Amino acid sequence: MTLALAMTDAKGDRSLRPSQQQPHQDYYVRVVEEGPDGIVVRGAKAHISHSPCNNEILVVPCRAMREDDKAYAVSFAIPANTKGVKMICAEPEIKDPENFFDYPISASIYLADSLLVFDNVFVPKERIFLCQEWRFAGDIAYMFGNFHRLSAESYKAVELEYLTGAAALMAEYNGIEKASHVVDKLTNLVMITEVVDFLSKAACEYAVSEPDSDLVYPNPMCANIAKYYYADNFHYVTKVMQDIGGGIVGTIPSHKDFTNPQTRSYIEKYLGGKASVPTEDRMRLIRLIRDLTSAYEDVITIHAEGSIAAQRLSIFQLADFDRYKAAAKRAAGIEDGKKHPIYSELPDFPPKP
Amino acid sequence: MTLALAMTDAKGDRSLRPSQQQPHQDYYVRVVEEGPDGIVVRGAKAHISHSPCNNEILVVPCRAMREDDKAYAVSFAIPANTKGVKMICAEPEIKDPENFFDYPISASIYLADSLLVFDNVFVPKERIFLCQEWRFAGDIAYMFGNFHRLSAESYKAVELEYLTGAAALMAEYNGIEKASHVVDKLTNLVMITEVVDFLSKAACEYAVSEPDSDLVYPNPMCANIAKYYYADNFHYVTKVMQDIGGGIVGTIPSHKDFTNPQTRSYIEKYLGGKASVPTEDRMRLIRLIRDLTSAYEDVITIHAEGSIAAQRLSIFQLADFDRYKAAAKRAAGIEDGKKHPIYSELPDFPPKP
Amino acid sequence: MTLALAMTDAKGDRSLRPSQQQPHQDYYVRVVEEGPDGIVVRGAKAHISHSPCNNEILVVPCRAMREDDKAYAVSFAIPANTKGVKMICAEPEIKDPENFFDYPISASIYLADSLLVFDNVFVPKERIFLCQEWRFAGDIAYMFGNFHRLSAESYKAVELEYLTGAAALMAEYNGIEKASHVVDKLTNLVMITEVVDFLSKAACEYAVSEPDSDLVYPNPMCANIAKYYYADNFHYVTKVMQDIGGGIVGTIPSHKDFTNPQTRSYIEKYLGGKASVPTEDRMRLIRLIRDLTSAYEDVITIHAEGSIAAQRLSIFQLADFDRYKAAAKRAAGIEDGKKHPIYSELPDFPPKP
Amino acid sequence: MTLALAMTDAKGDRSLRPSQQQPHQDYYVRVVEEGPDGIVVRGAKAHISHSPCNNEILVVPCRAMREDDKAYAVSFAIPANTKGVKMICAEPEIKDPENFFDYPISASIYLADSLLVFDNVFVPKERIFLCQEWRFAGDIAYMFGNFHRLSAESYKAVELEYLTGAAALMAEYNGIEKASHVVDKLTNLVMITEVVDFLSKAACEYAVSEPDSDLVYPNPMCANIAKYYYADNFHYVTKVMQDIGGGIVGTIPSHKDFTNPQTRSYIEKYLGGKASVPTEDRMRLIRLIRDLTSAYEDVITIHAEGSIAAQRLSIFQLADFDRYKAAAKRAAGIEDGKKHPIYSELPDFPPKP
């Protein structure tokens, strides 16, 4: 059995809380009726990957709620084919199935991201995890984020290997692997790749445990920084791949032209790079770069597992400013009576005159 | 009558000069035969926009040539349907003609970028501008670049207006136009837009004139910086649009779903943003952002009118380091006997003790 | 006769308006008494360069005021030696006068930035320009900023010449002027230098005139961007100078050691760089770089003529978002009934199907 | 007993190898005479911190050597007061000893960085570790770097705590800790601080062991990235501190003015910030920021433990491009017969059609 997790609500006007939305209050999934056997919910979740391919849908709130919004503090799991559940999926990026030459990634993967509508769906009591206990909505959202950030890094650390590899291989195929600006750009890609990998491991090594429950979860500071770091740098990575690839990344003939006897010999002859590399291999790599740098890839990198702004907010909130400030006060010779477990125990520095 | 300018050669291995290419020496267009009435040329030019829609093809060399490469120092103009001219165009980005809703830009514009092959093409004498006078190849390439950089900025200054506008409008439609991180990002977009505009104007205001010919051309320092500035920042601009747009930029349902009576009411209801904005307008804007941030747009921004590395090289070569160094020597009190027309005439500073 | 302009108030707690300050309300200069012949003012202005060397002090408000703060809407000019005016200057950076070798800049220039205190100073009526007409305080501050930004760029454009020159010359003296990372960094410095220069000129070329008064002032968008651009990049510029200079910028022996017979020959021998450059010239250049990259230089670059945040705010406020949004709406096919003088007159694009 | 490690040679013209230097060949320490009991060495090492305070000087080569340069492949340890050893130290940053108020850092720490001259110094046999075995010079330099990078991070991780703390505390003292641009900048500082900390720990956790010797040393990829990351970001960190601090960081009155009865009350009154913070504490913090952002601090951050360019070079050389390229080839469907232990074992992806 598999399940899809549905978190992000449709949201409507982002400046308004769930219960303030206009012209209707269903932008976030909410309880519209409560009976002895269960509840009826209405609203929509957005961008729920693979939802049509799962047995169950697990719904959780996407943010902290206030008392006014308590109808939106709702979590439950139901079969995907429950009455009233509607899925409107994004079209596949390509409409040319099995064209793995021109679209190595997008012909292989279709996430079926769907707008998941709950059109007055009945949820039986035993399938409800949270129902209007609004104080806990934020905890669920936060804890899900902690794991989700790390899951992002786990696949992104590998993804960065082939992004960096594609850039390095392209440089080789074009004969520019020794150009200083290329070395410079590849060095940046290596750093991004390795930092995400090391920080992801550190998120596990320095796992944190919840005082009351003993629940262990990835180090949130580390996991947030790692997620932010690749999301924030992704457009730079795509730029480098396109920069090294050349204009041909935009103007490459299609597989049909490549296999058309009338055009094949010209393409074979003129789209070669380094003499030792078959033209076909160079074309495949160019196609990979084109496919990896699509708007779709850009957008899921920024938004999947939480937006850039969300990570920055988490990093700021997680920061131990008391420790940092105590360090600064000691260096400046400021004594304001506040004690810090580490810094107040250290000898004076600079020394007292 | 219209003409397409064909400059960029297919190039093969970028670490080798034209005559050193392997396994053949036709990666750059060259003279393969010379007769009393004209020449025969062979080779390929890449990414020649609109070539099938033009009456004439004007060929110029894409770089400076050495004596060994003199066969490649060739420039001429011939009708586009001359025998032996072959055009292999890139596929359109979309295969869904007139779908202006989902693809407002790519359904409207198809550049027909072609690989332009010269398969032993005869060029009559009166159509030849340069034939093996290798010393002049670089001048042609350089001077074309001077005008081409500016032509880029002229349309880019306007393009930046709608890119910045799309981001600002999206923020408004999503209700986040007052979020501080959004204001911050929009401020950056405004700066990029205005800098490209002002520098493009300055390239004209501070035009340069060629001593021997009185030919006036755009200020090359200014034009190169302007071109570099938008190309270098374009991925940042797309990132901001996608960031502000949200995940829906990747997962937006298609126009077919929007007009399908079974799904329309759900989409109308749940993909709204700010209450005063029709869902359709919000969808159109999301589609515009998706279309503007495609890999194709990225690549032409970086590579059309010369690569990022080419602009940086030009900027370095154009820099008046003598002036800068003279300024530094004066400030440091270094006297090495070299005179500079401006700085050596100024009073000592710091004053001599 | 010369005059110093005193604008920036001491400010106290930046989260509070002038009249809300604690424990006293004199952080901003204000009118404390009003009589038939004039007013009495109290408060302090900060960082007023050269104030002890001027005949007159011209006081203007540093921000827009609300009615509550009307006592702070005050502008006047008085002789610098008026009773009750106190100046507490910052120490010079160096205490080793005329040591132009070790401190070529800071031994030559001392701005005598002072904390300018008005300790119940009487200002006669004929010397008052603004007295509690709070609605005009913001206009004065804004208009002063427009000119002040440009004055910054005028000297900064030149300053950038010797900063860039110092980096280029240092590279030459150290024999690394051809290292690719050095070329890369110098190219960035050239761009910063030239952009500030061209934008400063454009601020004059595209001057703006005030509708009612015909007062002409520098283009504020352009002037703000130019000021921001150098301030935002200054730390990068200093980093490049120090990076190219090497560790010796931090550990250079003093002029005394250089002229001491016991150490001179060692310094002469071992602190040389490129053989054709005298060791003394190399030392002078290293000293210049050290002096130009002091904390004092950093701070005045960021804060003189308005902070970085102030420029960003101005740029955002000056942006013509209506124009940008109209451009985006046209491209997206959005028709919301709003008209724009330029974009609504253009033909449809994309064309209507 | 303590020892100073002397690695960096004076270097002269950086474009020339040790034996090619002009007008003399002593820019790098070399063997000038070899006898039965030992060797005589000549040359200079630069920026050797604390050398006058150590018992012994340990000399190692700073780079790989070729056969021509074998005289420069020399390593030894001698007492600091050996005949012919000369130390010319940089002046202290301040000449105002014990002024811990105005110079909390530079009054407390004086590194006594010296130009360490070896003026025909005799080194007895038993004190020689390497003598002309030029093939090993690079190994010594490389391995020292591996440890030195980590030692840098160990103190820098702590230093970043008080730099970030100083910025955060300054924001609080000025009443701007909630301004969105300040939150944004502090978030960046937190990230830099935490990344350096986590990567430094990871350099230890993922230590590498030398095949032949079982010598264990810090993970060089990780250690280099961490060192690069703080050095590359340091100027940004100083900029944020100065930006948040305000112009007063440049124009702060001295401790003498603060304790002078004639000026004290004005300074007390007008240099306050948030009402609950004593003016003295605010002044101490401003002074700390000024002291921490000096040119000296900048330079040692960039250059101590190896330059920025050196780290980038190491990162590029350490990168496992074979792994990255294998990942890209698998994704692009390129089969060139090369095998990779991980990626060639994985199932085809995209699947074969």
mmCIF file of N, CA and C in Angstrom, chain B residues 182-261:
data_model
loop_
_atom_site.group_PDB
_atom_site.id
_atom_site.type_symbol
_atom_site.label_atom_id
_atom_site.label_comp_id
_atom_site.label_asym_id
_atom_site.label_seq_id
_atom_site.Cartn_x
_atom_site.Cartn_y
_atom_site.Cartn_z
ATOM 1 N N VAL B 182 9.498 39.892 -0.845
ATOM 2 C CA VAL B 182 9.018 40.169 -2.201
ATOM 3 C C VAL B 182 9.433 41.582 -2.629
ATOM 4 N N VAL B 183 9.264 42.539 -1.746
ATOM 5 C CA VAL B 183 9.696 43.911 -2.041
ATOM 6 C C VAL B 183 11.188 43.916 -2.372
ATOM 7 N N ASP B 184 11.934 43.164 -1.603
ATOM 8 C CA ASP B 184 13.375 43.082 -1.802
ATOM 9 C C ASP B 184 13.714 42.528 -3.191
ATOM 10 N N LYS B 185 13.040 41.468 -3.558
ATOM 11 C CA LYS B 185 13.322 40.845 -4.859
ATOM 12 C C LYS B 185 12.857 41.745 -6.001
ATOM 13 N N LEU B 186 11.716 42.370 -5.836
ATOM 14 C CA LEU B 186 11.241 43.282 -6.890
ATOM 15 C C LEU B 186 12.192 44.465 -7.051
ATOM 16 N N THR B 187 12.729 44.944 -5.945
ATOM 17 C CA THR B 187 13.697 46.045 -6.034
ATOM 18 C C THR B 187 14.892 45.631 -6.889
ATOM 19 N N ASN B 188 15.354 44.406 -6.693
ATOM 20 C CA ASN B 188 16.459 43.928 -7.533
ATOM 21 C C ASN B 188 16.057 43.895 -9.008
ATOM 22 N N LEU B 189 14.852 43.459 -9.282
ATOM 23 C CA LEU B 189 14.403 43.395 -10.687
ATOM 24 C C LEU B 189 14.292 44.793 -11.295
ATOM 25 N N VAL B 190 13.804 45.726 -10.501
ATOM 26 C CA VAL B 190 13.729 47.111 -10.987
ATOM 27 C C VAL B 190 15.128 47.602 -11.356
ATOM 28 N N MET B 191 16.069 47.336 -10.500
ATOM 29 C CA MET B 191 17.438 47.798 -10.773
ATOM 30 C C MET B 191 17.989 47.194 -12.045
ATOM 31 N N ILE B 192 17.797 45.912 -12.228
ATOM 32 C CA ILE B 192 18.305 45.264 -13.445
ATOM 33 C C ILE B 192 17.655 45.903 -14.675
ATOM 34 N N THR B 193 16.361 46.096 -14.601
ATOM 35 C CA THR B 193 15.624 46.690 -15.713
ATOM 36 C C THR B 193 16.131 48.089 -16.040
ATOM 37 N N GLU B 194 16.277 48.897 -15.026
ATOM 38 C CA GLU B 194 16.664 50.294 -15.247
ATOM 39 C C GLU B 194 18.134 50.420 -15.645
ATOM 40 N N VAL B 195 18.988 49.592 -15.071
ATOM 41 C CA VAL B 195 20.406 49.653 -15.445
ATOM 42 C C VAL B 195 20.575 49.300 -16.917
ATOM 43 N N VAL B 196 19.904 48.248 -17.371
ATOM 44 C CA VAL B 196 20.029 47.881 -18.786
ATOM 45 C C VAL B 196 19.500 49.006 -19.669
ATOM 46 N N ASP B 197 18.418 49.618 -19.256
ATOM 47 C CA ASP B 197 17.856 50.716 -20.033
ATOM 48 C C ASP B 197 18.819 51.912 -20.091
ATOM 49 N N PHE B 198 19.301 52.345 -18.935
ATOM 50 C CA PHE B 198 20.190 53.514 -18.909
ATOM 51 C C PHE B 198 21.516 53.232 -19.618
ATOM 52 N N LEU B 199 22.064 52.037 -19.419
ATOM 53 C CA LEU B 199 23.342 51.746 -20.074
ATOM 54 C C LEU B 199 23.172 51.636 -21.593
ATOM 55 N N SER B 200 22.021 51.150 -22.025
ATOM 56 C CA SER B 200 21.796 51.053 -23.467
ATOM 57 C C SER B 200 21.717 52.442 -24.090
ATOM 58 N N LYS B 201 21.022 53.314 -23.392
ATOM 59 C CA LYS B 201 20.974 54.702 -23.884
ATOM 60 C C LYS B 201 22.382 55.307 -23.886
ATOM 61 N N ALA B 202 23.132 55.055 -22.823
ATOM 62 C CA ALA B 202 24.487 55.617 -22.744
ATOM 63 C C ALA B 202 25.366 55.068 -23.864
ATOM 64 N N ALA B 203 25.130 53.812 -24.265
ATOM 65 C CA ALA B 203 25.925 53.261 -25.377
ATOM 66 C C ALA B 203 25.734 54.091 -26.641
ATOM 67 N N CYS B 204 24.551 54.671 -26.782
ATOM 68 C CA CYS B 204 24.286 55.538 -27.936
ATOM 69 C C CYS B 204 24.813 56.953 -27.710
ATOM 70 N N GLU B 205 24.565 57.466 -26.518
ATOM 71 C CA GLU B 205 25.013 58.835 -26.203
ATOM 72 C C GLU B 205 26.533 58.954 -26.304
ATOM 73 N N TYR B 206 27.237 57.915 -25.856
ATOM 74 C CA TYR B 206 28.701 57.975 -25.864
ATOM 75 C C TYR B 206 29.258 57.121 -27.005
ATOM 76 N N ALA B 207 28.609 57.239 -28.150
ATOM 77 C CA ALA B 207 29.032 56.487 -29.326
ATOM 78 C C ALA B 207 30.487 56.817 -29.657
ATOM 79 N N VAL B 208 31.128 55.899 -30.329
ATOM 80 C CA VAL B 208 32.550 55.993 -30.619
ATOM 81 C C VAL B 208 32.693 56.111 -32.123
ATOM 82 N N SER B 209 33.691 56.873 -32.584
ATOM 83 C CA SER B 209 33.846 56.923 -34.032
ATOM 84 C C SER B 209 35.226 56.401 -34.425
ATOM 85 N N GLU B 210 35.217 55.610 -35.455
ATOM 86 C CA GLU B 210 36.403 54.922 -35.991
ATOM 87 C C GLU B 210 37.287 55.964 -36.665
ATOM 88 N N PRO B 211 38.550 56.074 -36.265
ATOM 89 C CA PRO B 211 39.401 57.155 -36.793
ATOM 90 C C PRO B 211 39.435 57.229 -38.329
ATOM 91 N N ASP B 212 39.652 56.092 -39.011
ATOM 92 C CA ASP B 212 39.873 56.175 -40.461
ATOM 93 C C ASP B 212 38.586 56.355 -41.266
ATOM 94 N N SER B 213 37.541 55.703 -40.789
ATOM 95 C CA SER B 213 36.351 55.642 -41.629
ATOM 96 C C SER B 213 35.236 56.583 -41.195
ATOM 97 N N ASP B 214 35.395 57.187 -40.040
ATOM 98 C CA ASP B 214 34.319 58.001 -39.463
ATOM 99 C C ASP B 214 33.059 57.188 -39.172
ATOM 100 N N LEU B 215 33.177 55.888 -39.257
ATOM 101 C CA LEU B 215 32.053 55.039 -38.880
ATOM 102 C C LEU B 215 31.763 55.227 -37.391
ATOM 103 N N VAL B 216 30.525 55.505 -37.080
ATOM 104 C CA VAL B 216 30.140 55.687 -35.678
ATOM 105 C C VAL B 216 29.441 54.426 -35.185
ATOM 106 N N TYR B 217 29.847 53.966 -34.011
ATOM 107 C CA TYR B 217 29.208 52.753 -33.477
ATOM 108 C C TYR B 217 29.009 52.891 -31.973
ATOM 109 N N PRO B 218 28.103 52.065 -31.417
ATOM 110 C CA PRO B 218 27.764 52.220 -30.006
ATOM 111 C C PRO B 218 28.996 52.049 -29.126
ATOM 112 N N ASN B 219 29.038 52.781 -28.053
ATOM 113 C CA ASN B 219 30.149 52.672 -27.111
ATOM 114 C C ASN B 219 30.319 51.206 -26.696
ATOM 115 N N PRO B 220 31.436 50.599 -27.046
ATOM 116 C CA PRO B 220 31.532 49.154 -26.837
ATOM 117 C C PRO B 220 31.640 48.760 -25.358
ATOM 118 N N MET B 221 32.282 49.578 -24.533
ATOM 119 C CA MET B 221 32.349 49.257 -23.103
ATOM 120 C C MET B 221 30.935 49.198 -22.524
ATOM 121 N N CYS B 222 30.195 50.233 -22.818
ATOM 122 C CA CYS B 222 28.847 50.353 -22.290
ATOM 123 C C CYS B 222 27.929 49.243 -22.821
ATOM 124 N N ALA B 223 28.035 48.993 -24.125
ATOM 125 C CA ALA B 223 27.170 47.986 -24.743
ATOM 126 C C ALA B 223 27.500 46.592 -24.216
ATOM 127 N N ASN B 224 28.768 46.326 -24.036
ATOM 128 C CA ASN B 224 29.139 45.011 -23.504
ATOM 129 C C ASN B 224 28.684 44.838 -22.056
ATOM 130 N N ILE B 225 28.851 45.870 -21.267
ATOM 131 C CA ILE B 225 28.428 45.745 -19.872
ATOM 132 C C ILE B 225 26.912 45.544 -19.799
ATOM 133 N N ALA B 226 26.178 46.305 -20.595
ATOM 134 C CA ALA B 226 24.714 46.180 -20.571
ATOM 135 C C ALA B 226 24.286 44.767 -20.966
ATOM 136 N N LYS B 227 24.892 44.258 -22.038
ATOM 137 C CA LYS B 227 24.551 42.903 -22.488
ATOM 138 C C LYS B 227 24.914 41.880 -21.410
ATOM 139 N N TYR B 228 26.094 42.021 -20.845
ATOM 140 C CA TYR B 228 26.533 41.101 -19.800
ATOM 141 C C TYR B 228 25.601 41.164 -18.594
ATOM 142 N N TYR B 229 25.231 42.374 -18.253
ATOM 143 C CA TYR B 229 24.456 42.581 -17.033
ATOM 144 C C TYR B 229 23.106 41.868 -17.085
ATOM 145 N N TYR B 230 22.426 41.947 -18.245
ATOM 146 C CA TYR B 230 21.144 41.236 -18.269
ATOM 147 C C TYR B 230 21.340 39.745 -18.442
ATOM 148 N N ALA B 231 22.337 39.343 -19.250
ATOM 149 C CA ALA B 231 22.547 37.899 -19.444
ATOM 150 C C ALA B 231 22.953 37.251 -18.117
ATOM 151 N N ASP B 232 23.839 37.926 -17.405
ATOM 152 C CA ASP B 232 24.326 37.360 -16.147
ATOM 153 C C ASP B 232 23.228 37.301 -15.087
ATOM 154 N N ASN B 233 22.273 38.217 -15.178
ATOM 155 C CA ASN B 233 21.212 38.283 -14.165
ATOM 156 C C ASN B 233 19.920 37.569 -14.569
ATOM 157 N N PHE B 234 19.852 37.076 -15.807
ATOM 158 C CA PHE B 234 18.580 36.544 -16.274
ATOM 159 C C PHE B 234 18.069 35.378 -15.426
ATOM 160 N N HIS B 235 18.959 34.473 -15.066
ATOM 161 C CA HIS B 235 18.502 33.329 -14.260
ATOM 162 C C HIS B 235 17.996 33.789 -12.893
ATOM 163 N N TYR B 236 18.554 34.849 -12.397
ATOM 164 C CA TYR B 236 18.028 35.402 -11.151
ATOM 165 C C TYR B 236 16.609 35.934 -11.371
ATOM 166 N N VAL B 237 16.412 36.601 -12.485
ATOM 167 C CA VAL B 237 15.084 37.147 -12.790
ATOM 168 C C VAL B 237 14.048 36.018 -12.898
ATOM 169 N N THR B 238 14.407 34.961 -13.591
ATOM 170 C CA THR B 238 13.451 33.853 -13.732
ATOM 171 C C THR B 238 13.178 33.212 -12.379
ATOM 172 N N LYS B 239 14.217 33.128 -11.571
ATOM 173 C CA LYS B 239 14.049 32.551 -10.231
ATOM 174 C C LYS B 239 13.059 33.364 -9.410
ATOM 175 N N VAL B 240 13.160 34.671 -9.490
ATOM 176 C CA VAL B 240 12.246 35.526 -8.731
ATOM 177 C C VAL B 240 10.812 35.340 -9.230
ATOM 178 N N MET B 241 10.628 35.292 -10.541
ATOM 179 C CA MET B 241 9.271 35.102 -11.065
ATOM 180 C C MET B 241 8.687 33.779 -10.578
ATOM 181 N N GLN B 242 9.492 32.736 -10.618
ATOM 182 C CA GLN B 242 9.012 31.414 -10.196
ATOM 183 C C GLN B 242 8.803 31.366 -8.681
ATOM 184 N N ASP B 243 9.666 32.035 -7.973
ATOM 185 C CA ASP B 243 9.585 32.076 -6.517
ATOM 186 C C ASP B 243 8.288 32.753 -6.087
ATOM 187 N N ILE B 244 8.009 33.900 -6.685
ATOM 188 C CA ILE B 244 6.794 34.648 -6.354
ATOM 189 C C ILE B 244 5.560 33.932 -6.884
ATOM 190 N N GLY B 245 5.702 33.299 -8.045
ATOM 191 C CA GLY B 245 4.566 32.600 -8.645
ATOM 192 C C GLY B 245 4.077 31.441 -7.797
ATOM 193 N N GLY B 246 5.003 30.723 -7.184
ATOM 194 C CA GLY B 246 4.639 29.559 -6.368
ATOM 195 C C GLY B 246 4.688 28.272 -7.158
ATOM 196 N N GLY B 247 4.479 27.169 -6.452
ATOM 197 C CA GLY B 247 4.536 25.844 -7.063
ATOM 198 C C GLY B 247 3.582 25.700 -8.238
ATOM 199 N N ILE B 248 2.532 26.484 -8.250
ATOM 200 C CA ILE B 248 1.520 26.375 -9.298
ATOM 201 C C ILE B 248 2.102 26.681 -10.683
ATOM 202 N N VAL B 249 3.210 27.418 -10.730
ATOM 203 C CA VAL B 249 3.866 27.650 -12.022
ATOM 204 C C VAL B 249 4.277 26.308 -12.649
ATOM 205 N N GLY B 250 4.591 25.325 -11.820
ATOM 206 C CA GLY B 250 4.956 24.007 -12.335
ATOM 207 C C GLY B 250 3.767 23.078 -12.543
ATOM 208 N N THR B 251 2.690 23.308 -11.788
ATOM 209 C CA THR B 251 1.621 22.307 -11.759
ATOM 210 C C THR B 251 0.276 22.831 -12.259
ATOM 211 N N ILE B 252 0.291 23.929 -12.935
ATOM 212 C CA ILE B 252 -0.935 24.566 -13.424
ATOM 213 C C ILE B 252 -1.694 23.647 -14.400
ATOM 214 N N PRO B 253 -2.996 23.467 -14.206
ATOM 215 C CA PRO B 253 -3.764 22.691 -15.185
ATOM 216 C C PRO B 253 -3.760 23.398 -16.547
ATOM 217 N N SER B 254 -4.032 22.651 -17.588
ATOM 218 C CA SER B 254 -3.976 23.211 -18.946
ATOM 219 C C SER B 254 -5.282 23.941 -19.282
ATOM 220 N N HIS B 255 -5.205 24.667 -20.393
ATOM 221 C CA HIS B 255 -6.382 25.371 -20.897
ATOM 222 C C HIS B 255 -7.528 24.390 -21.158
ATOM 223 N N LYS B 256 -7.191 23.184 -21.627
ATOM 224 C CA LYS B 256 -8.235 22.180 -21.877
ATOM 225 C C LYS B 256 -8.994 21.844 -20.599
ATOM 226 N N ASP B 257 -8.255 21.697 -19.493
ATOM 227 C CA ASP B 257 -8.933 21.427 -18.226
ATOM 228 C C ASP B 257 -9.750 22.630 -17.765
ATOM 229 N N PHE B 258 -9.224 23.797 -18.069
ATOM 230 C CA PHE B 258 -9.911 25.016 -17.646
ATOM 231 C C PHE B 258 -11.241 25.175 -18.391
ATOM 232 N N THR B 259 -11.266 24.726 -19.641
ATOM 233 C CA THR B 259 -12.497 24.886 -20.425
ATOM 234 C C THR B 259 -13.379 23.636 -20.405
ATOM 235 N N ASN B 260 -12.920 22.603 -19.776
ATOM 236 C CA ASN B 260 -13.697 21.363 -19.644
ATOM 237 C C ASN B 260 -14.772 21.563 -18.560
ATOM 238 N N PRO B 261 -16.058 21.395 -18.922
ATOM 239 C CA PRO B 261 -17.126 21.666 -17.931
ATOM 240 C C PRO B 261 -16.998 20.823 -16.658
#
